[in-house]
Structure formats: C-alpha cells, structure tokens
Amino acid sequence: MSEARRKLVVGNWKMHGSHAANEQLLEGLRAAGPLPADAAVCVPFPYLAQAAERLARTALQWGSQDCSAHEQGAYTGEVSAAMLADFGCRYAIVGHSERRALHAEGDQLVADKAQAALARGVTPIVCVGETLTQREAGETEAVVKRQLSAVIHTLAHCAGEMVVAYEPVWAIGTGRTATPEQAQAVHALLRAQLRAATPRADQMRLLYGGSVKPDNAASLFAQPDIDGGLIGGASLKAQDFLAICRAAVR
Ligand code: PEP
C-alpha cells in the first residue's frame, strides 16, 4: 500500500530571509533537475509573491506557515486561506509547535485552521508532537493522538485530504533527531488512528520533522510510514534542501 505514496519534502523557512537572500535561495532551488519527491517551501507571508513568481513553471510548490481560522473580517494581522489561494499556495502549515507554544494555539484552533485551509483548496500540513517532558513521562502516544483527533473530528469526511507532520518538539532546531525507529513508531500510531477515521489513510502522507539533514534523511525516509519531511534549518540552504529531497527513495 505504501508504494502508492510519493514522498513529500517541505521546507519551513520560519522567520528567516530577505528579498535579496530569497532570490539566491529560490534561484538555487530553481536550478534543481527532476526530484524523486514532491517538494515545497513554506515562506513568510510577505514573500509569498516572490516565491510564486520565482517558482512558477518549476516542479516546486510553495505555501505558508500559518493560516487564519476565519474567512475574512476584523482580524488584524491575520491572513486568510482565500488570500493564500490568491497567491497559488498549495500548502499551509498549521499547528506548528512554535505557534502552539508561543501563541497559545490549542487543538481546536489548529483544527479550525486546517478546515479553513481545505475549504479554499489549500492543503493543511497539520503538525503534532510531544515535548521532551511529555516523552519522558510516557505521554507521547496520548499527546499526538489528542492533537490529531481534534483535526480528524473537525475535518470529518475530508480528513483524508490533510498532510500530517510528526514533529517531536525536542527534536526541532536542536540537532537531536528522533531515531528512525522512534519516528516510525509514532507514525505507525498516527496511521492506525487515521485508518479508523478515513478510507484514505493509506494514501495520506505523514511527514517527519525535527533536525532532518542530508545525512539522516535517507534512513528516516526509508521507514514504512514516513512519507517525507518537514525541514526547518536545512531548508535555508538550497543544496541541503535538495539533497534531502533526493534522499527520498520512493
Ligand atoms: C521545523 O521547524 O518544522 C523543523 C523541523 O525545524 P528543524 O528542521 O530546524 O528542526
């Protein structure tokens, strides 16, 4: 069944970049030949137009790092899914652990954001993951299932349309990667949870994120339920990001 899933590698630039620096990075990405994976970069909002222009007519897609749960209205500072769709966004990351922690985003808000994105044809990349304290307390399974459950219930029959990213918080930006076995164990749990919710579970892509680099990507991507990666730091260097994309073997 897993043979049907083409790998997906998504860069999360976070709050990095400038118009000039992005020109270089996007040019490096544009120069890539065919890749064995689908690939996208999620850029800061002000640079969506730049990404859309520079990546047009390439195999690379682009997206945002967040999306409002609201359609439109008096929500100063927010960006709606309709606006993202206007810029040709294919993906919107929602529920990244930095937003959950720094902006107090709860499970239901994340689910509402995922629904708002899908309603506009933007695929939500829903992030779930436990903190180190939760892992050490043996709570990993309960935490990720609770986070995913909120989204499954809100999306209902559309749940099979999302991409899920398992990102253990202790592995993000720390250089401390989950072992392929640790990551696969959680991905298998998530896949089982999705199977109980949607007939599309075996076609859905489950990404791993947390200090993925060119030298560890292949072993992570070789796991049966890991269908690609969400890449932070290493997505800021074209050569590293492309090397990670090339580590996708199916
Ligand atoms: C991320 O920000 O989603 C991430 C996985 O970051 P890093 O690859 O730098 O750990």
GROMACS .gro file of N, CA, C and O in nm, residues 65-152:
model
  352
   65GLN      N    1   0.315   2.941   0.645
   65GLN     CA    2   0.349   2.876   0.772
   65GLN      C    3   0.234   2.883   0.872
   65GLN      O    4   0.248   2.840   0.986
   66ASP      N    5   0.122   2.940   0.829
   66ASP     CA    6   0.006   2.954   0.916
   66ASP      C    7  -0.110   2.997   0.827
   66ASP      O    8  -0.091   3.024   0.707
   67CYS      N    9  -0.226   3.007   0.885
   67CYS     CA   10  -0.345   3.046   0.811
   67CYS      C   11  -0.452   3.080   0.914
   67CYS      O   12  -0.462   3.013   1.017
   68SER      N   13  -0.530   3.182   0.889
   68SER     CA   14  -0.635   3.218   0.984
   68SER      C   15  -0.747   3.113   0.983
   68SER      O   16  -0.773   3.051   0.880
   69ALA      N   17  -0.811   3.098   1.095
   69ALA     CA   18  -0.928   3.010   1.102
   69ALA      C   19  -1.052   3.083   1.047
   69ALA      O   20  -1.154   3.020   1.023
   70HIS      N   21  -1.040   3.215   1.030
   70HIS     CA   22  -1.155   3.295   0.986
   70HIS      C   23  -1.149   3.320   0.836
   70HIS      O   24  -1.043   3.329   0.777
   71GLU      N   25  -1.268   3.339   0.779
   71GLU     CA   26  -1.277   3.364   0.634
   71GLU      C   27  -1.228   3.502   0.597
   71GLU      O   28  -1.153   3.522   0.504
   72GLN      N   29  -1.279   3.603   0.671
   72GLN     CA   30  -1.240   3.742   0.648
   72GLN      C   31  -1.296   3.825   0.763
   72GLN      O   32  -1.373   3.774   0.844
   73GLY      N   33  -1.255   3.951   0.771
   73GLY     CA   34  -1.317   4.038   0.872
   73GLY      C   35  -1.215   4.108   0.959
   73GLY      O   36  -1.098   4.126   0.920
   74ALA      N   37  -1.260   4.149   1.077
   74ALA     CA   38  -1.179   4.231   1.166
   74ALA      C   39  -1.084   4.142   1.248
   74ALA      O   40  -1.106   4.115   1.366
   75TYR      N   41  -0.982   4.094   1.180
   75TYR     CA   42  -0.883   4.006   1.244
   75TYR      C   43  -0.744   4.060   1.211
   75TYR      O   44  -0.670   4.002   1.131
   76THR      N   45  -0.712   4.172   1.270
   76THR     CA   46  -0.589   4.243   1.236
   76THR      C   47  -0.467   4.150   1.246
   76THR      O   48  -0.449   4.081   1.346
   77GLY      N   49  -0.390   4.151   1.142
   77GLY     CA   50  -0.266   4.074   1.143
   77GLY      C   51  -0.282   3.933   1.088
   77GLY      O   52  -0.183   3.865   1.065
   78GLU      N   53  -0.405   3.890   1.068
   78GLU     CA   54  -0.423   3.752   1.021
   78GLU      C   55  -0.427   3.746   0.868
   78GLU      O   56  -0.454   3.846   0.800
   79VAL      N   57  -0.402   3.628   0.816
   79VAL     CA   58  -0.402   3.606   0.671
   79VAL      C   59  -0.495   3.488   0.643
   79VAL      O   60  -0.478   3.380   0.700
   80SER      N   61  -0.593   3.512   0.558
   80SER     CA   62  -0.694   3.408   0.535
   80SER      C   63  -0.648   3.306   0.430
   80SER      O   64  -0.559   3.332   0.349
   81ALA      N   65  -0.717   3.194   0.433
   81ALA     CA   66  -0.688   3.089   0.333
   81ALA      C   67  -0.718   3.139   0.193
   81ALA      O   68  -0.650   3.102   0.097
   82ALA      N   69  -0.821   3.224   0.180
   82ALA     CA   70  -0.854   3.277   0.047
   82ALA      C   71  -0.737   3.360  -0.007
   82ALA      O   72  -0.706   3.356  -0.126
   83MET      N   73  -0.673   3.437   0.082
   83MET     CA   74  -0.557   3.517   0.039
   83MET      C   75  -0.443   3.425  -0.004
   83MET      O   76  -0.374   3.451  -0.104
   84LEU      N   77  -0.424   3.318   0.071
   84LEU     CA   78  -0.317   3.223   0.035
   84LEU      C   79  -0.347   3.162  -0.102
   84LEU      O   80  -0.257   3.149  -0.186
   85ALA      N   81  -0.472   3.128  -0.123
   85ALA     CA   82  -0.510   3.069  -0.251
   85ALA      C   83  -0.484   3.167  -0.365
   85ALA      O   84  -0.442   3.130  -0.474
   86ASP      N   85  -0.505   3.296  -0.337
   86ASP     CA   86  -0.477   3.400  -0.436
   86ASP      C   87  -0.332   3.397  -0.484
   86ASP      O   88  -0.301   3.437  -0.596
   87PHE      N   89  -0.244   3.359  -0.394
   87PHE     CA   90  -0.101   3.353  -0.429
   87PHE      C   91  -0.058   3.216  -0.478
   87PHE      O   92   0.061   3.188  -0.490
   88GLY      N   93  -0.154   3.129  -0.503
   88GLY     CA   94  -0.120   2.996  -0.556
   88GLY      C   95  -0.061   2.903  -0.453
   88GLY      O   96   0.006   2.805  -0.489
   89CYS      N   97  -0.086   2.930  -0.326
   89CYS     CA   98  -0.032   2.842  -0.221
   89CYS      C   99  -0.091   2.703  -0.234
   89CYS      O  100  -0.212   2.687  -0.245
   90ARG      N  101  -0.005   2.605  -0.226
   90ARG     CA  102  -0.051   2.466  -0.231
   90ARG      C  103  -0.071   2.414  -0.089
   90ARG      O  104  -0.157   2.330  -0.066
   91TYR      N  105   0.012   2.465   0.004
   91TYR     CA  106   0.011   2.413   0.142
   91TYR      C  107   0.007   2.526   0.244
   91TYR      O  108   0.054   2.637   0.217
   92ALA      N  109  -0.048   2.496   0.361
   92ALA     CA  110  -0.035   2.585   0.478
   92ALA      C  111  -0.002   2.499   0.599
   92ALA      O  112  -0.076   2.405   0.631
   93ILE      N  113   0.111   2.528   0.660
   93ILE     CA  114   0.144   2.460   0.786
   93ILE      C  115   0.047   2.513   0.892
   93ILE      O  116   0.026   2.635   0.901
   94VAL      N  117  -0.011   2.424   0.970
   94VAL     CA  118  -0.092   2.469   1.085
   94VAL      C  119  -0.052   2.388   1.208
   94VAL      O  120  -0.015   2.271   1.198
   95GLY      N  121  -0.057   2.455   1.323
   95GLY     CA  122  -0.027   2.386   1.448
   95GLY      C  123   0.119   2.356   1.469
   95GLY      O  124   0.154   2.266   1.548
   96HIS      N  125   0.207   2.433   1.403
   96HIS     CA  126   0.350   2.412   1.432
   96HIS      C  127   0.372   2.432   1.581
   96HIS      O  128   0.308   2.517   1.644
   97SER      N  129   0.463   2.356   1.637
   97SER     CA  130   0.481   2.362   1.785
   97SER      C  131   0.521   2.501   1.832
   97SER      O  132   0.492   2.539   1.945
   98GLU      N  133   0.588   2.577   1.743
   98GLU     CA  134   0.624   2.714   1.785
   98GLU      C  135   0.499   2.800   1.799
   98GLU      O  136   0.492   2.887   1.886
   99ARG      N  137   0.401   2.777   1.715
   99ARG     CA  138   0.275   2.852   1.729
   99ARG      C  139   0.193   2.800   1.847
   99ARG      O  140   0.131   2.876   1.920
  100ARG      N  141   0.196   2.670   1.867
  100ARG     CA  142   0.124   2.617   1.984
  100ARG      C  143   0.185   2.673   2.112
  100ARG      O  144   0.112   2.715   2.203
  101ALA      N  145   0.318   2.678   2.117
  101ALA     CA  146   0.384   2.721   2.242
  101ALA      C  147   0.387   2.873   2.257
  101ALA      O  148   0.360   2.925   2.366
  102LEU      N  149   0.420   2.944   2.150
  102LEU     CA  150   0.443   3.088   2.162
  102LEU      C  151   0.317   3.169   2.142
  102LEU      O  152   0.311   3.286   2.180
  103HIS      N  153   0.217   3.110   2.079
  103HIS     CA  154   0.093   3.183   2.051
  103HIS      C  155  -0.028   3.113   2.111
  103HIS      O  156  -0.141   3.142   2.073
  104ALA      N  157  -0.002   3.021   2.201
  104ALA     CA  158  -0.107   2.951   2.275
  104ALA      C  159  -0.215   2.893   2.186
  104ALA      O  160  -0.334   2.899   2.216
  105GLU      N  161  -0.175   2.837   2.073
  105GLU     CA  162  -0.275   2.777   1.984
  105GLU      C  163  -0.313   2.639   2.036
  105GLU      O  164  -0.228   2.552   2.055
  106GLY      N  165  -0.440   2.619   2.058
  106GLY     CA  166  -0.488   2.491   2.110
  106GLY      C  167  -0.533   2.399   1.998
  106GLY      O  168  -0.539   2.439   1.881
  107ASP      N  169  -0.568   2.278   2.036
  107ASP     CA  170  -0.603   2.176   1.937
  107ASP      C  171  -0.721   2.218   1.849
  107ASP      O  172  -0.721   2.192   1.729
  108GLN      N  173  -0.823   2.281   1.908
  108GLN     CA  174  -0.940   2.314   1.828
  108GLN      C  175  -0.911   2.427   1.729
  108GLN      O  176  -0.958   2.426   1.615
  109LEU      N  177  -0.831   2.524   1.774
  109LEU     CA  178  -0.795   2.632   1.681
  109LEU      C  179  -0.716   2.576   1.563
  109LEU      O  180  -0.739   2.612   1.447
  110VAL      N  181  -0.625   2.486   1.593
  110VAL     CA  182  -0.545   2.424   1.486
  110VAL      C  183  -0.639   2.350   1.389
  110VAL      O  184  -0.626   2.362   1.267
  111ALA      N  185  -0.734   2.280   1.444
  111ALA     CA  186  -0.831   2.207   1.360
  111ALA      C  187  -0.912   2.305   1.274
  111ALA      O  188  -0.936   2.280   1.156
  112ASP      N  189  -0.952   2.417   1.334
  112ASP     CA  190  -1.030   2.515   1.258
  112ASP      C  191  -0.946   2.577   1.145
  112ASP      O  192  -0.996   2.606   1.036
  113LYS      N  193  -0.819   2.597   1.173
  113LYS     CA  194  -0.730   2.650   1.069
  113LYS      C  195  -0.717   2.549   0.954
  113LYS      O  196  -0.719   2.586   0.836
  114ALA      N  197  -0.705   2.422   0.990
  114ALA     CA  198  -0.693   2.318   0.887
  114ALA      C  199  -0.819   2.318   0.801
  114ALA      O  200  -0.813   2.308   0.678
  115GLN      N  201  -0.933   2.331   0.866
  115GLN     CA  202  -1.059   2.330   0.791
  115GLN      C  203  -1.069   2.453   0.699
  115GLN      O  204  -1.112   2.442   0.584
  116ALA      N  205  -1.028   2.569   0.751
  116ALA     CA  206  -1.034   2.691   0.669
  116ALA      C  207  -0.944   2.677   0.546
  116ALA      O  208  -0.981   2.719   0.435
  117ALA      N  209  -0.828   2.617   0.565
  117ALA     CA  210  -0.736   2.599   0.451
  117ALA      C  211  -0.799   2.507   0.347
  117ALA      O  212  -0.807   2.541   0.229
  118LEU      N  213  -0.846   2.393   0.393
  118LEU     CA  214  -0.904   2.295   0.300
  118LEU      C  215  -1.021   2.354   0.222
  118LEU      O  216  -1.038   2.326   0.104
  119ALA      N  217  -1.100   2.435   0.290
  119ALA     CA  218  -1.218   2.493   0.225
  119ALA      C  219  -1.178   2.579   0.106
  119ALA      O  220  -1.259   2.603   0.016
  120ARG      N  221  -1.054   2.627   0.105
  120ARG     CA  222  -1.006   2.710  -0.007
  120ARG      C  223  -0.911   2.634  -0.098
  120ARG      O  224  -0.836   2.692  -0.177
  121GLY      N  225  -0.904   2.504  -0.079
  121GLY     CA  226  -0.821   2.424  -0.168
  121GLY      C  227  -0.673   2.428  -0.133
  121GLY      O  228  -0.589   2.392  -0.215
  122VAL      N  229  -0.642   2.474  -0.013
  122VAL     CA  230  -0.502   2.477   0.033
  122VAL      C  231  -0.485   2.357   0.128
  122VAL      O  232  -0.562   2.342   0.223
  123THR      N  233  -0.388   2.273   0.101
  123THR     CA  234  -0.371   2.153   0.183
  123THR      C  235  -0.305   2.188   0.316
  123THR      O  236  -0.193   2.240   0.318
  124PRO      N  237  -0.371   2.160   0.428
  124PRO     CA  238  -0.307   2.188   0.556
  124PRO      C  239  -0.203   2.081   0.590
  124PRO      O  240  -0.228   1.962   0.570
  125ILE      N  241  -0.090   2.126   0.638
  125ILE     CA  242   0.011   2.035   0.692
  125ILE      C  243  -0.002   2.049   0.844
  125ILE      O  244   0.040   2.150   0.902
  126VAL      N  245  -0.066   1.953   0.906
  126VAL     CA  246  -0.101   1.962   1.047
  126VAL      C  247   0.011   1.903   1.132
  126VAL      O  248   0.043   1.784   1.120
  127CYS      N  249   0.072   1.987   1.215
  127CYS     CA  250   0.184   1.941   1.297
  127CYS      C  251   0.136   1.889   1.432
  127CYS      O  252   0.052   1.952   1.497
  128VAL      N  253   0.190   1.776   1.471
  128VAL     CA  254   0.166   1.722   1.605
  128VAL      C  255   0.300   1.680   1.662
  128VAL      O  256   0.394   1.655   1.588
  129GLY      N  257   0.308   1.674   1.794
  129GLY     CA  258   0.434   1.630   1.854
  129GLY      C  259   0.438   1.659   2.002
  129GLY      O  260   0.374   1.752   2.049
  130GLU      N  261   0.515   1.578   2.070
  130GLU     CA  262   0.524   1.588   2.216
  130GLU      C  263   0.650   1.664   2.258
  130GLU      O  264   0.750   1.666   2.187
  131THR      N  265   0.645   1.723   2.377
  131THR     CA  266   0.763   1.785   2.434
  131THR      C  267   0.851   1.677   2.497
  131THR      O  268   0.807   1.561   2.515
  132LEU      N  269   0.970   1.715   2.535
  132LEU     CA  270   1.060   1.618   2.600
  132LEU      C  271   1.000   1.570   2.732
  132LEU      O  272   1.004   1.450   2.764
  133THR      N  273   0.941   1.662   2.807
  133THR     CA  274   0.881   1.624   2.936
  133THR      C  275   0.770   1.521   2.914
  133THR      O  276   0.759   1.423   2.988
  134GLN      N  277   0.690   1.545   2.811
  134GLN     CA  278   0.581   1.451   2.783
  134GLN      C  279   0.636   1.315   2.740
  134GLN      O  280   0.586   1.211   2.782
  135ARG      N  281   0.742   1.317   2.658
  135ARG     CA  282   0.800   1.188   2.616
  135ARG      C  283   0.853   1.114   2.737
  135ARG      O  284   0.829   0.995   2.755
  136GLU      N  285   0.924   1.187   2.822
  136GLU     CA  286   0.984   1.119   2.938
  136GLU      C  287   0.879   1.070   3.037
  136GLU      O  288   0.903   0.978   3.113
  137ALA      N  289   0.762   1.131   3.033
  137ALA     CA  290   0.653   1.087   3.121
  137ALA      C  291   0.570   0.976   3.055
  137ALA      O  292   0.467   0.934   3.108
  138GLY      N  293   0.613   0.932   2.936
  138GLY     CA  294   0.541   0.825   2.867
  138GLY      C  295   0.411   0.871   2.805
  138GLY      O  296   0.319   0.790   2.783
  139GLU      N  297   0.402   1.000   2.774
  139GLU     CA  298   0.274   1.055   2.725
  139GLU      C  299   0.270   1.078   2.573
  139GLU      O  300   0.174   1.135   2.522
  140THR      N  301   0.374   1.036   2.503
  140THR     CA  302   0.382   1.066   2.360
  140THR      C  303   0.256   1.025   2.285
  140THR      O  304   0.195   1.104   2.213
  141GLU      N  305   0.217   0.900   2.304
  141GLU     CA  306   0.101   0.848   2.229
  141GLU      C  307  -0.025   0.929   2.260
  141GLU      O  308  -0.098   0.969   2.168
  142ALA      N  309  -0.049   0.954   2.387
  142ALA     CA  310  -0.171   1.026   2.425
  142ALA      C  311  -0.170   1.167   2.367
  142ALA      O  312  -0.272   1.216   2.318
  143VAL      N  313  -0.054   1.233   2.370
  143VAL     CA  314  -0.047   1.371   2.321
  143VAL      C  315  -0.072   1.378   2.171
  143VAL      O  316  -0.156   1.455   2.124
  144VAL      N  317  -0.001   1.298   2.094
  144VAL     CA  318  -0.017   1.310   1.948
  144VAL      C  319  -0.156   1.265   1.905
  144VAL      O  320  -0.216   1.322   1.814
  145LYS      N  321  -0.210   1.164   1.973
  145LYS     CA  322  -0.346   1.120   1.936
  145LYS      C  323  -0.448   1.228   1.968
  145LYS      O  324  -0.542   1.249   1.892
  146ARG      N  325  -0.431   1.295   2.080
  146ARG     CA  326  -0.526   1.401   2.116
  146ARG      C  327  -0.518   1.515   2.013
  146ARG      O  328  -0.621   1.565   1.965
  147GLN      N  329  -0.395   1.551   1.975
  147GLN     CA  330  -0.379   1.661   1.879
  147GLN      C  331  -0.440   1.625   1.744
  147GLN      O  332  -0.509   1.706   1.681
  148LEU      N  333  -0.417   1.501   1.700
  148LEU     CA  334  -0.470   1.460   1.570
  148LEU      C  335  -0.621   1.441   1.575
  148LEU      O  336  -0.693   1.473   1.479
  149SER      N  337  -0.669   1.391   1.687
  149SER     CA  338  -0.812   1.363   1.700
  149SER      C  339  -0.897   1.489   1.678
  149SER      O  340  -1.001   1.485   1.611
  150ALA      N  341  -0.852   1.601   1.730
  150ALA     CA  342  -0.928   1.726   1.713
  150ALA      C  343  -0.942   1.759   1.565
  150ALA      O  344  -1.049   1.801   1.519
  151VAL      N  345  -0.838   1.738   1.489
  151VAL     CA  346  -0.842   1.771   1.346
  151VAL      C  347  -0.929   1.670   1.271
  151VAL      O  348  -1.009   1.707   1.185
  152ILE      N  349  -0.913   1.544   1.306
  152ILE     CA  350  -0.995   1.440   1.240
  152ILE      C  351  -1.143   1.470   1.259
  152ILE      O  352  -1.223   1.463   1.166
   0.00000   0.00000   0.00000
